[in-house]
Amino acid sequence: IPVSPFDLVIFGATGDLARRKILPGLFLRFKSGQMPEEARIVGSARSDFDSAEFRKVIGAAIAEFLPEELRPADTVAAFLERLEYVHIDATGDTGWSALKNILRDDVIRTFYLSVSPSLFGAIAERLSKHGVATPQSRIVVEKPFGHDLASAKALNADLLRHFAEEQIYRIDHYLGKETVQNLMALRFANSLFEPLWNSTHIDHVQITVAESLGVGGRGGYYDQSGAMRDMVQNHLMQLLCLTAMEPPSKFAPNSVRDEKVKVIEALDPVESEDIVRGQYRSGRDMPSYFEDVENDASRTESFVAMKLKIANWRWAGTPFYLRTGKRLRDRVSEITVVFRDPPHMIFPNPMDGRKGNALIIRLQPDEGITLRTTIKEPGPGGMRLTEVDMDMTFADALGSDLNTQDAYERLIMDVIRGDQTLFMRGDEVEAAWGWADPLIAAWQESGKKPVPYDVGSSGPEEALMLLHRDGRRWRPIG
Ligand code: BG6
């Protein structure tokens, strides 16, 4: 369905994210016919380009980041025609009136700040001061949204000085993933799961976001943030919220976001014995974390595992175990909901090593859902039990091109449509930092070093123990 005509201004339009994700994503939406004839994209950056040079850079980016079969030359040429470039000094006053002059009054203006957060305030101020933004305009900002509660509050204040909350779109690209949204459909569009979705029936929940890549190339940024700030405060927290939240009364921005904030507010403080931090060491011809960040004394974690308790009626007594890390065995993101055992086993030979019912929501790769069930082992051996997976892969069930749409494509179109449901509200980001800050501070004060783990492993032994000591086990990674 085509969206309304728009003017989209991208600040940082020649930066890594814009070249890798935003502009190729917009191209694919253009190709699919979602972008109307009158839509225009204006790039802006520090370089003193003209529109022709900018088109060349973006043409090269599309060629670099999209496979050949997705980018027919004539479609690319038609897309590039939509691009213009304005040279703007984000912290000075040049270029702003030129920008204002090319924007149209009768279409929605969207400003995408694909720049360092240190520039959010300066750009928001100039958009307002030079009359570029209107009360209908939208502003999109990228992660990291602050590095602690104080800086997140300052960023919110900077934006809110010039834009209303309803105009601000804070991106967490995990919310743009097809399967993450499917989690809401699974829970709230089916009558099957929700009655069981509580501590009476669920023993515990595991949320794993494992990556096989290291931090190579982004060492400088990563060493300042670590897995807590880079992944847990945002992406894993979003997954936790969507898994644990109460059903919103409707699928509308504030109804959904109100419920997510309540989950974060209900989190108990995390005890130090309930959190494990790790750092990968060298192996399999791969550099160690120290080598990747070029800092032998680094105490930044590339892996975190923790046990969380949500203190509310639904979840009291059901822990949520989270883990994420770099250079692990495989790239796997999944949510495993493990159900309690039946109250009484009538069969004389309960199976050895039975793991029990579980619903496994695979976010990536191989997106789908698995329901682990106990059945009778086939054959004449009597009433012996075994476990099988009832497996559903979205690609098989719904067609193979299901997941070709990238999170960015979907989120940018949501901004154009004015739908904030999949964007973080200011109070939500602050609540997540308010939860993460004491954990980060306690860790820094403890002076402890992260525990080492092998490249290609499931993380440190201590993370396995986090579940073992509770009589539980992580699902294997990969
Ligand atoms: C980013 C983090 O936000 O998410 C990266 O900064 C991480 O460190 C990435 O690799 C993971 O995203 P995805 O979509 O590949 O799971």
Short mmCIF file of C-alpha atoms and ligand atoms in Angstrom, two decimals:
data_model
loop_
_atom_site.label_atom_id
_atom_site.label_comp_id
_atom_site.label_asym_id
_atom_site.label_seq_id
_atom_site.Cartn_x
_atom_site.Cartn_y
_atom_site.Cartn_z
CA ILE A 1 0.00 0.00 0.00
CA PRO A 2 1.64 3.28 -1.06
CA VAL A 3 2.22 5.83 1.68
CA SER A 4 1.38 9.54 1.34
CA PRO A 5 3.91 11.77 -0.44
CA PHE A 6 6.71 12.91 1.86
CA ASP A 7 9.94 14.82 2.13
CA LEU A 8 12.52 12.80 4.04
CA VAL A 9 15.70 14.55 5.12
CA ILE A 10 18.54 12.29 6.24
CA PHE A 11 21.30 13.85 8.31
CA GLY A 12 24.48 11.80 8.14
CA ALA A 13 23.34 10.62 4.70
CA THR A 14 26.76 9.34 3.66
CA GLY A 15 27.50 7.60 6.95
CA ASP A 16 27.70 3.85 7.51
CA LEU A 17 24.09 3.26 8.61
CA ALA A 18 22.64 5.40 5.83
CA ARG A 19 24.68 3.60 3.15
CA ARG A 20 24.22 0.15 4.60
CA LYS A 21 20.60 0.19 5.74
CA ILE A 22 18.55 3.36 5.35
CA LEU A 23 19.03 4.17 1.66
CA PRO A 24 19.09 0.57 0.39
CA GLY A 25 15.94 0.05 2.49
CA LEU A 26 14.27 3.06 0.94
CA PHE A 27 15.28 1.83 -2.49
CA LEU A 28 13.57 -1.51 -1.87
CA ARG A 29 10.39 0.24 -0.75
CA PHE A 30 10.57 2.35 -3.89
CA LYS A 31 11.01 -0.76 -5.99
CA SER A 32 8.02 -2.41 -4.36
CA GLY A 33 5.86 0.56 -5.33
CA GLN A 34 5.28 1.76 -1.79
CA MET A 35 6.86 5.14 -2.38
CA PRO A 36 4.60 7.51 -4.28
CA GLU A 37 5.76 9.50 -7.30
CA GLU A 38 5.95 12.71 -5.29
CA ALA A 39 8.18 11.29 -2.51
CA ARG A 40 11.57 12.94 -2.17
CA ILE A 41 14.68 12.14 -0.18
CA VAL A 42 17.12 14.85 0.75
CA GLY A 43 20.55 13.85 1.96
CA SER A 44 22.65 16.04 4.13
CA ALA A 45 26.12 15.60 5.55
CA ARG A 46 29.33 17.42 6.20
CA SER A 47 30.80 16.85 2.73
CA ASP A 48 30.36 19.62 0.23
CA PHE A 49 28.66 17.41 -2.39
CA ASP A 50 26.17 18.34 -5.02
CA SER A 51 23.15 16.13 -5.75
CA ALA A 52 24.95 14.34 -8.61
CA GLU A 53 27.86 13.33 -6.37
CA PHE A 54 25.48 12.21 -3.63
CA ARG A 55 23.54 10.05 -6.10
CA LYS A 56 26.80 8.44 -7.12
CA VAL A 57 27.66 7.57 -3.50
CA ILE A 58 24.23 6.10 -2.89
CA GLY A 59 24.24 4.22 -6.19
CA ALA A 60 27.52 2.64 -5.08
CA ALA A 61 26.05 1.80 -1.66
CA ILE A 62 23.05 0.07 -3.23
CA ALA A 63 25.42 -1.93 -5.42
CA GLU A 64 27.55 -2.83 -2.42
CA PHE A 65 24.83 -3.78 0.04
CA LEU A 66 22.08 -5.31 -2.09
CA PRO A 67 22.42 -8.47 -4.18
CA GLU A 68 22.36 -7.94 -7.92
CA GLU A 69 18.97 -9.56 -8.49
CA LEU A 70 17.33 -7.04 -6.17
CA ARG A 71 18.60 -3.95 -7.96
CA PRO A 72 17.70 -3.68 -11.65
CA ALA A 73 19.70 -0.81 -13.16
CA ASP A 74 16.70 1.16 -14.47
CA THR A 75 14.92 1.01 -11.10
CA VAL A 76 18.07 2.16 -9.33
CA ALA A 77 18.41 5.05 -11.79
CA ALA A 78 14.77 6.07 -11.21
CA PHE A 79 15.28 5.93 -7.44
CA LEU A 80 18.45 8.02 -7.56
CA GLU A 81 16.47 10.69 -9.41
CA ARG A 82 14.49 11.18 -6.19
CA LEU A 83 17.59 12.09 -4.23
CA GLU A 84 18.82 15.56 -3.59
CA TYR A 85 21.64 16.82 -1.47
CA VAL A 86 22.02 19.86 0.72
CA HIS A 87 25.25 20.68 2.46
CA ILE A 88 24.45 21.68 6.03
CA ASP A 89 26.62 22.57 8.96
CA ALA A 90 24.86 20.76 11.81
CA THR A 91 26.42 22.90 14.50
CA GLY A 92 26.55 26.14 12.51
CA ASP A 93 24.03 28.12 10.54
CA THR A 94 24.93 27.44 6.92
CA GLY A 95 22.67 25.45 4.67
CA TRP A 96 19.49 25.63 6.73
CA SER A 97 17.66 28.16 4.61
CA ALA A 98 18.58 26.22 1.46
CA LEU A 99 17.03 23.17 3.10
CA LYS A 100 13.93 25.08 4.08
CA ASN A 101 13.53 26.36 0.55
CA ILE A 102 13.46 22.96 -1.09
CA LEU A 103 10.99 21.38 1.35
CA ARG A 104 7.34 21.48 0.39
CA ASP A 105 4.58 22.85 2.58
CA ASP A 106 1.90 20.39 1.58
CA VAL A 107 3.68 17.11 2.52
CA ILE A 108 4.90 15.69 5.82
CA ARG A 109 8.53 16.45 6.55
CA THR A 110 10.56 13.79 8.28
CA PHE A 111 14.05 14.37 9.64
CA TYR A 112 16.16 11.26 10.17
CA LEU A 113 19.15 11.92 12.45
CA SER A 114 21.60 9.21 11.47
CA VAL A 115 24.34 11.03 13.35
CA SER A 116 26.11 10.88 16.69
CA PRO A 117 23.71 11.55 19.61
CA SER A 118 25.93 14.49 20.54
CA LEU A 119 24.42 16.27 17.50
CA PHE A 120 20.72 15.54 18.26
CA GLY A 121 20.28 18.72 20.30
CA ALA A 122 22.11 20.98 17.85
CA ILE A 123 20.15 19.71 14.85
CA ALA A 124 16.76 19.80 16.63
CA GLU A 125 17.45 23.36 17.68
CA ARG A 126 18.37 24.48 14.17
CA LEU A 127 15.44 22.71 12.56
CA SER A 128 13.23 24.73 14.81
CA LYS A 129 15.14 28.01 14.80
CA HIS A 130 15.34 28.18 11.01
CA GLY A 131 11.68 27.26 10.61
CA VAL A 132 12.53 24.01 8.78
CA ALA A 133 10.41 21.80 11.06
CA THR A 134 6.66 22.30 11.29
CA PRO A 135 4.36 21.05 14.08
CA GLN A 136 3.47 18.10 11.80
CA SER A 137 7.10 17.14 11.13
CA ARG A 138 8.62 13.95 12.49
CA ILE A 139 12.10 13.39 13.82
CA VAL A 140 13.82 9.99 13.91
CA VAL A 141 16.77 9.23 16.16
CA GLU A 142 19.06 6.25 16.32
CA LYS A 143 20.61 4.24 19.07
CA PRO A 144 22.58 4.70 21.28
CA PHE A 145 20.02 6.88 22.99
CA GLY A 146 22.31 7.95 25.83
CA HIS A 147 24.83 5.88 27.76
CA ASP A 148 23.08 6.20 31.12
CA LEU A 149 19.92 7.67 32.63
CA ALA A 150 21.31 11.20 32.96
CA SER A 151 22.45 11.40 29.33
CA ALA A 152 19.18 9.85 28.07
CA LYS A 153 17.23 12.45 30.04
CA ALA A 154 19.39 15.19 28.59
CA LEU A 155 18.77 13.91 25.04
CA ASN A 156 15.04 13.69 25.68
CA ALA A 157 15.06 17.23 27.04
CA ASP A 158 17.01 18.47 23.98
CA LEU A 159 14.49 16.92 21.60
CA LEU A 160 11.41 17.88 23.61
CA ARG A 161 12.48 21.50 23.65
CA HIS A 162 11.69 21.63 19.92
CA PHE A 163 9.46 18.61 19.18
CA ALA A 164 6.46 17.04 20.91
CA GLU A 165 6.75 13.40 22.03
CA GLU A 166 4.24 12.47 19.26
CA GLN A 167 6.76 13.76 16.69
CA ILE A 168 9.74 11.77 18.03
CA TYR A 169 10.59 8.27 16.71
CA ARG A 170 13.35 6.53 18.70
CA ILE A 171 14.54 3.50 16.77
CA ASP A 172 15.30 0.10 18.25
CA HIS A 173 15.72 -1.96 15.12
CA TYR A 174 14.72 -5.15 16.99
CA LEU A 175 11.15 -3.87 17.02
CA GLY A 176 11.24 -3.76 13.22
CA LYS A 177 12.04 -7.46 12.94
CA GLU A 178 9.16 -9.49 11.55
CA THR A 179 9.41 -12.18 14.20
CA VAL A 180 9.58 -9.73 17.07
CA GLN A 181 6.25 -8.29 15.96
CA ASN A 182 5.01 -11.80 15.52
CA LEU A 183 5.55 -12.33 19.20
CA MET A 184 2.68 -9.92 19.81
CA ALA A 185 0.50 -11.68 17.24
CA LEU A 186 1.32 -15.05 18.76
CA ARG A 187 0.39 -13.91 22.25
CA PHE A 188 -2.59 -11.69 21.57
CA ALA A 189 -4.20 -13.02 18.40
CA ASN A 190 -4.44 -16.61 19.68
CA SER A 191 -6.50 -17.95 22.53
CA LEU A 192 -4.16 -20.88 22.99
CA PHE A 193 -1.19 -19.37 24.79
CA GLU A 194 -2.38 -16.45 26.85
CA PRO A 195 -4.27 -18.48 29.48
CA LEU A 196 -1.02 -20.34 30.19
CA TRP A 197 1.18 -17.25 30.02
CA ASN A 198 1.89 -16.82 33.73
CA SER A 199 3.82 -18.25 36.64
CA THR A 200 1.21 -20.90 37.36
CA HIS A 201 2.09 -22.64 34.10
CA ILE A 202 5.46 -21.28 33.04
CA ASP A 203 8.54 -22.47 34.90
CA HIS A 204 10.97 -19.97 33.40
CA VAL A 205 11.77 -18.03 30.24
CA GLN A 206 15.11 -17.83 28.40
CA ILE A 207 15.98 -15.02 26.05
CA THR A 208 19.14 -15.57 24.02
CA VAL A 209 20.68 -13.21 21.48
CA ALA A 210 23.93 -14.88 20.48
CA GLU A 211 26.23 -13.53 17.80
CA SER A 212 29.11 -15.28 16.10
CA LEU A 213 30.83 -12.06 15.05
CA GLY A 214 33.19 -10.19 17.33
CA VAL A 215 33.41 -6.45 17.85
CA GLY A 216 36.10 -5.98 15.22
CA GLY A 217 35.88 -2.63 13.46
CA ARG A 218 33.74 -1.01 16.16
CA GLY A 219 36.13 -1.60 19.05
CA GLY A 220 36.34 2.04 20.08
CA TYR A 221 32.57 2.40 20.50
CA TYR A 222 32.03 -1.07 21.92
CA ASP A 223 34.69 -0.88 24.59
CA GLN A 224 32.90 2.15 26.01
CA SER A 225 29.53 0.43 26.04
CA GLY A 226 29.86 -3.35 26.43
CA ALA A 227 27.05 -5.85 26.04
CA MET A 228 24.96 -4.25 28.80
CA ARG A 229 24.65 -0.92 27.03
CA ASP A 230 24.95 -2.22 23.46
CA MET A 231 22.37 -5.01 23.65
CA VAL A 232 20.71 -5.58 27.03
CA GLN A 233 19.42 -2.10 27.88
CA ASN A 234 17.70 -1.89 24.49
CA HIS A 235 17.21 -5.00 22.35
CA LEU A 236 16.96 -7.64 25.09
CA MET A 237 14.86 -5.35 27.24
CA GLN A 238 12.42 -4.95 24.33
CA LEU A 239 12.19 -8.71 23.91
CA LEU A 240 11.63 -9.12 27.63
CA CYS A 241 8.90 -6.48 27.61
CA LEU A 242 7.04 -8.00 24.67
CA THR A 243 7.22 -11.45 26.26
CA ALA A 244 6.17 -10.37 29.73
CA MET A 245 3.78 -7.46 29.20
CA GLU A 246 0.07 -7.52 29.95
CA PRO A 247 -2.22 -7.54 26.91
CA PRO A 248 -2.68 -3.93 25.79
CA SER A 249 -6.30 -2.94 25.22
CA LYS A 250 -5.49 -2.17 21.59
CA PHE A 251 -2.58 -2.32 19.18
CA ALA A 252 -1.90 1.38 19.38
CA PRO A 253 1.29 3.25 20.25
CA ASN A 254 0.58 4.32 23.79
CA SER A 255 -1.42 1.24 24.79
CA VAL A 256 1.52 -1.00 23.83
CA ARG A 257 4.19 1.27 25.26
CA ASP A 258 2.35 1.78 28.56
CA GLU A 259 2.42 -1.98 29.10
CA LYS A 260 6.10 -2.27 28.23
CA VAL A 261 7.09 0.43 30.71
CA LYS A 262 5.21 -1.41 33.47
CA VAL A 263 7.36 -4.51 32.92
CA ILE A 264 10.59 -2.54 33.32
CA GLU A 265 9.23 -0.86 36.42
CA ALA A 266 8.35 -4.24 37.93
CA LEU A 267 11.88 -5.65 37.61
CA ASP A 268 13.49 -6.53 40.93
CA PRO A 269 17.04 -5.28 41.51
CA VAL A 270 19.49 -7.90 40.21
CA GLU A 271 21.67 -9.59 42.86
CA SER A 272 25.36 -9.71 42.01
CA GLU A 273 25.33 -13.54 42.03
CA ASP A 274 22.60 -13.45 39.37
CA ILE A 275 24.72 -11.79 36.71
CA VAL A 276 27.72 -13.09 34.76
CA ARG A 277 29.95 -11.06 32.51
CA GLY A 278 32.37 -12.54 30.06
CA GLN A 279 35.02 -11.55 27.56
CA TYR A 280 36.15 -13.70 24.63
CA ARG A 281 39.71 -14.88 24.47
CA SER A 282 41.60 -15.70 21.30
CA GLY A 283 41.16 -19.03 19.58
CA ARG A 284 40.32 -20.63 16.23
CA ASP A 285 42.61 -18.07 14.59
CA MET A 286 40.41 -15.26 15.82
CA PRO A 287 41.68 -12.33 17.85
CA SER A 288 40.73 -11.91 21.49
CA TYR A 289 38.47 -9.16 22.77
CA PHE A 290 41.60 -7.31 23.96
CA GLU A 291 43.05 -7.39 20.47
CA ASP A 292 39.76 -6.33 18.87
CA VAL A 293 39.42 -3.26 21.08
CA GLU A 294 43.20 -2.68 21.32
CA ASN A 295 43.04 -2.42 25.08
CA ASP A 296 44.74 -5.14 27.16
CA ALA A 297 43.36 -3.79 30.39
CA SER A 298 39.72 -3.61 29.25
CA ARG A 299 37.12 -4.78 31.75
CA THR A 300 34.25 -4.32 29.31
CA GLU A 301 32.03 -7.35 28.85
CA SER A 302 31.36 -8.91 25.45
CA PHE A 303 28.91 -11.34 27.07
CA VAL A 304 26.26 -11.01 29.76
CA ALA A 305 23.92 -13.54 31.29
CA MET A 306 21.49 -12.72 34.08
CA LYS A 307 18.53 -13.91 36.01
CA LEU A 308 15.70 -11.44 36.30
CA LYS A 309 12.65 -11.46 38.48
CA ILE A 310 9.54 -9.56 37.55
CA ALA A 311 7.71 -8.63 40.72
CA ASN A 312 4.07 -8.68 39.67
CA TRP A 313 1.10 -11.05 39.89
CA ARG A 314 1.70 -12.67 36.55
CA TRP A 315 5.37 -13.47 36.95
CA ALA A 316 6.23 -13.82 40.65
CA GLY A 317 8.09 -17.15 40.89
CA THR A 318 9.02 -17.40 37.19
CA PRO A 319 12.55 -16.19 36.47
CA PHE A 320 13.57 -14.76 33.11
CA TYR A 321 17.13 -15.67 32.09
CA LEU A 322 18.76 -13.39 29.55
CA ARG A 323 22.04 -13.85 27.71
CA THR A 324 23.80 -12.17 24.86
CA GLY A 325 27.35 -12.15 23.60
CA LYS A 326 29.76 -11.83 20.73
CA ARG A 327 31.89 -14.57 19.15
CA LEU A 328 29.63 -17.33 20.38
CA ARG A 329 29.01 -20.64 18.64
CA ASP A 330 26.34 -19.37 16.30
CA ARG A 331 24.09 -16.46 15.43
CA VAL A 332 20.88 -17.35 17.21
CA SER A 333 18.16 -15.20 18.70
CA GLU A 334 15.33 -16.97 20.40
CA ILE A 335 12.89 -16.86 23.26
CA THR A 336 12.22 -20.13 25.04
CA VAL A 337 9.20 -20.39 27.27
CA VAL A 338 9.53 -23.51 29.42
CA PHE A 339 6.31 -24.83 30.94
CA ARG A 340 5.94 -26.51 34.29
CA ASP A 341 5.65 -30.28 34.49
CA PRO A 342 2.20 -31.85 34.63
CA PRO A 343 1.01 -31.89 38.24
CA HIS A 344 0.93 -35.69 38.33
CA MET A 345 2.63 -38.21 36.07
CA ILE A 346 0.44 -41.25 35.43
CA PHE A 347 2.97 -43.15 33.34
CA PRO A 348 5.20 -45.66 35.08
CA ASN A 349 8.30 -44.90 32.99
CA PRO A 350 8.80 -41.17 32.91
CA MET A 351 11.42 -40.60 30.26
CA ASP A 352 15.03 -39.94 31.29
CA GLY A 353 16.27 -36.44 30.60
CA ARG A 354 12.80 -35.18 29.78
CA LYS A 355 12.97 -31.47 29.19
CA GLY A 356 9.27 -30.77 29.28
CA ASN A 357 6.95 -28.63 27.24
CA ALA A 358 8.47 -25.53 25.76
CA LEU A 359 7.51 -22.95 23.21
CA ILE A 360 10.56 -21.74 21.32
CA ILE A 361 10.16 -18.57 19.33
CA ARG A 362 13.03 -18.34 16.86
CA LEU A 363 13.69 -14.72 15.95
CA GLN A 364 16.69 -15.34 13.69
CA PRO A 365 17.85 -17.17 11.68
CA ASP A 366 15.31 -19.72 10.47
CA GLU A 367 12.43 -17.69 11.90
CA GLY A 368 9.63 -19.78 13.29
CA ILE A 369 8.06 -21.46 16.25
CA THR A 370 8.71 -24.83 17.83
CA LEU A 371 6.47 -26.49 20.37
CA ARG A 372 8.25 -29.21 22.31
CA THR A 373 5.76 -31.91 23.26
CA THR A 374 5.89 -35.27 24.97
CA ILE A 375 4.43 -38.22 23.07
CA LYS A 376 4.49 -41.99 23.20
CA GLU A 377 7.55 -43.54 21.65
CA PRO A 378 6.28 -45.41 18.59
CA GLY A 379 6.52 -49.20 18.58
CA PRO A 380 5.61 -52.14 20.70
CA GLY A 381 7.85 -51.30 23.65
CA GLY A 382 4.97 -50.36 25.90
CA MET A 383 4.01 -46.95 27.12
CA ARG A 384 7.36 -45.23 26.81
CA LEU A 385 7.59 -41.51 26.41
CA THR A 386 9.69 -39.36 24.13
CA GLU A 387 9.80 -35.71 23.11
CA VAL A 388 9.24 -34.29 19.65
CA ASP A 389 9.31 -30.80 18.23
CA MET A 390 6.27 -29.52 16.42
CA ASP A 391 8.02 -27.16 14.11
CA MET A 392 6.83 -24.24 12.05
CA THR A 393 9.16 -22.19 9.93
CA PHE A 394 7.60 -18.98 8.68
CA ALA A 395 9.34 -19.20 5.33
CA ASP A 396 7.91 -22.68 4.65
CA ALA A 397 4.49 -21.86 6.00
CA LEU A 398 4.03 -18.50 4.36
CA GLY A 399 6.34 -18.28 1.37
CA SER A 400 10.04 -17.86 1.04
CA ASP A 401 10.17 -14.09 0.44
CA LEU A 402 8.63 -13.43 3.83
CA ASN A 403 11.72 -12.13 5.52
CA THR A 404 13.24 -10.13 2.74
CA GLN A 405 11.98 -6.92 4.29
CA ASP A 406 14.61 -5.52 6.58
CA ALA A 407 13.73 -3.99 9.96
CA TYR A 408 14.78 -0.57 8.69
CA GLU A 409 12.50 -0.68 5.69
CA ARG A 410 9.51 -1.38 7.87
CA LEU A 411 10.39 1.18 10.53
CA ILE A 412 11.01 4.00 8.06
CA MET A 413 7.65 3.35 6.44
CA ASP A 414 6.02 3.40 9.88
CA VAL A 415 7.53 6.84 10.49
CA ILE A 416 6.15 8.05 7.16
CA ARG A 417 2.74 6.66 8.12
CA GLY A 418 2.98 8.28 11.55
CA ASP A 419 2.73 5.04 13.53
CA GLN A 420 4.81 5.15 16.73
CA THR A 421 3.89 1.67 18.01
CA LEU A 422 7.27 0.16 17.18
CA PHE A 423 9.30 3.07 18.51
CA MET A 424 10.45 3.70 22.05
CA ARG A 425 8.78 6.40 24.03
CA GLY A 426 10.98 8.74 26.08
CA ASP A 427 9.87 7.35 29.45
CA GLU A 428 10.48 3.81 28.23
CA VAL A 429 14.10 4.53 27.34
CA GLU A 430 14.60 6.30 30.65
CA ALA A 431 13.05 3.40 32.58
CA ALA A 432 15.42 0.97 30.84
CA TRP A 433 18.43 3.11 31.70
CA GLY A 434 17.14 3.55 35.25
CA TRP A 435 17.20 -0.24 35.53
CA ALA A 436 20.59 -0.73 33.81
CA ASP A 437 22.50 2.07 35.56
CA PRO A 438 22.79 0.51 39.05
CA LEU A 439 23.91 -2.79 37.50
CA ILE A 440 26.62 -1.07 35.49
CA ALA A 441 27.69 1.04 38.49
CA ALA A 442 27.84 -1.97 40.84
CA TRP A 443 29.98 -3.79 38.32
CA GLN A 444 32.37 -0.88 37.94
CA GLU A 445 32.64 -0.46 41.71
CA SER A 446 33.34 -4.15 42.24
CA GLY A 447 36.54 -3.79 40.19
CA LYS A 448 36.04 -7.36 38.95
CA LYS A 449 37.24 -8.63 35.60
CA PRO A 450 34.86 -10.36 33.20
CA VAL A 451 35.36 -14.13 33.07
CA PRO A 452 37.01 -15.38 29.87
CA TYR A 453 35.21 -17.63 27.40
CA ASP A 454 36.31 -19.42 24.28
CA VAL A 455 35.55 -18.18 20.80
CA GLY A 456 32.84 -20.40 19.35
CA SER A 457 31.53 -21.53 22.75
CA SER A 458 28.22 -20.88 24.49
CA GLY A 459 29.85 -18.34 26.78
CA PRO A 460 31.53 -18.77 30.14
CA GLU A 461 30.95 -21.78 32.36
CA GLU A 462 29.56 -19.43 35.02
CA ALA A 463 26.64 -18.60 32.73
CA LEU A 464 25.75 -22.28 32.51
CA MET A 465 25.90 -22.45 36.29
CA LEU A 466 23.39 -19.63 36.56
CA LEU A 467 20.75 -22.11 35.42
CA HIS A 468 22.31 -25.34 36.72
CA ARG A 469 22.14 -24.13 40.28
CA ASP A 470 18.39 -23.65 39.78
CA GLY A 471 18.08 -27.15 38.31
CA ARG A 472 17.58 -25.78 34.79
CA ARG A 473 19.53 -25.73 31.51
CA TRP A 474 20.01 -23.26 28.70
CA ARG A 475 18.89 -24.35 25.30
CA PRO A 476 22.03 -25.05 23.27
CA ILE A 477 23.20 -22.26 20.98
CA GLY A 478 23.13 -23.53 17.40
C1 BG6 B 1 23.28 -3.46 17.26
C2 BG6 B 1 24.51 -3.59 18.13
O1 BG6 B 1 22.37 -2.56 17.84
O2 BG6 B 1 22.67 -4.72 17.09
C3 BG6 B 1 25.47 -4.59 17.51
O3 BG6 B 1 25.14 -2.33 18.27
C4 BG6 B 1 24.78 -5.90 17.23
O4 BG6 B 1 26.58 -4.79 18.37
C5 BG6 B 1 23.49 -5.67 16.45
O5 BG6 B 1 25.65 -6.71 16.49
C6 BG6 B 1 22.70 -6.97 16.33
O6 BG6 B 1 21.64 -6.78 15.44
P1 BG6 B 1 21.08 -7.96 14.55
O7 BG6 B 1 19.93 -7.35 13.82
O8 BG6 B 1 22.19 -8.39 13.67
O9 BG6 B 1 20.68 -9.03 15.52
#
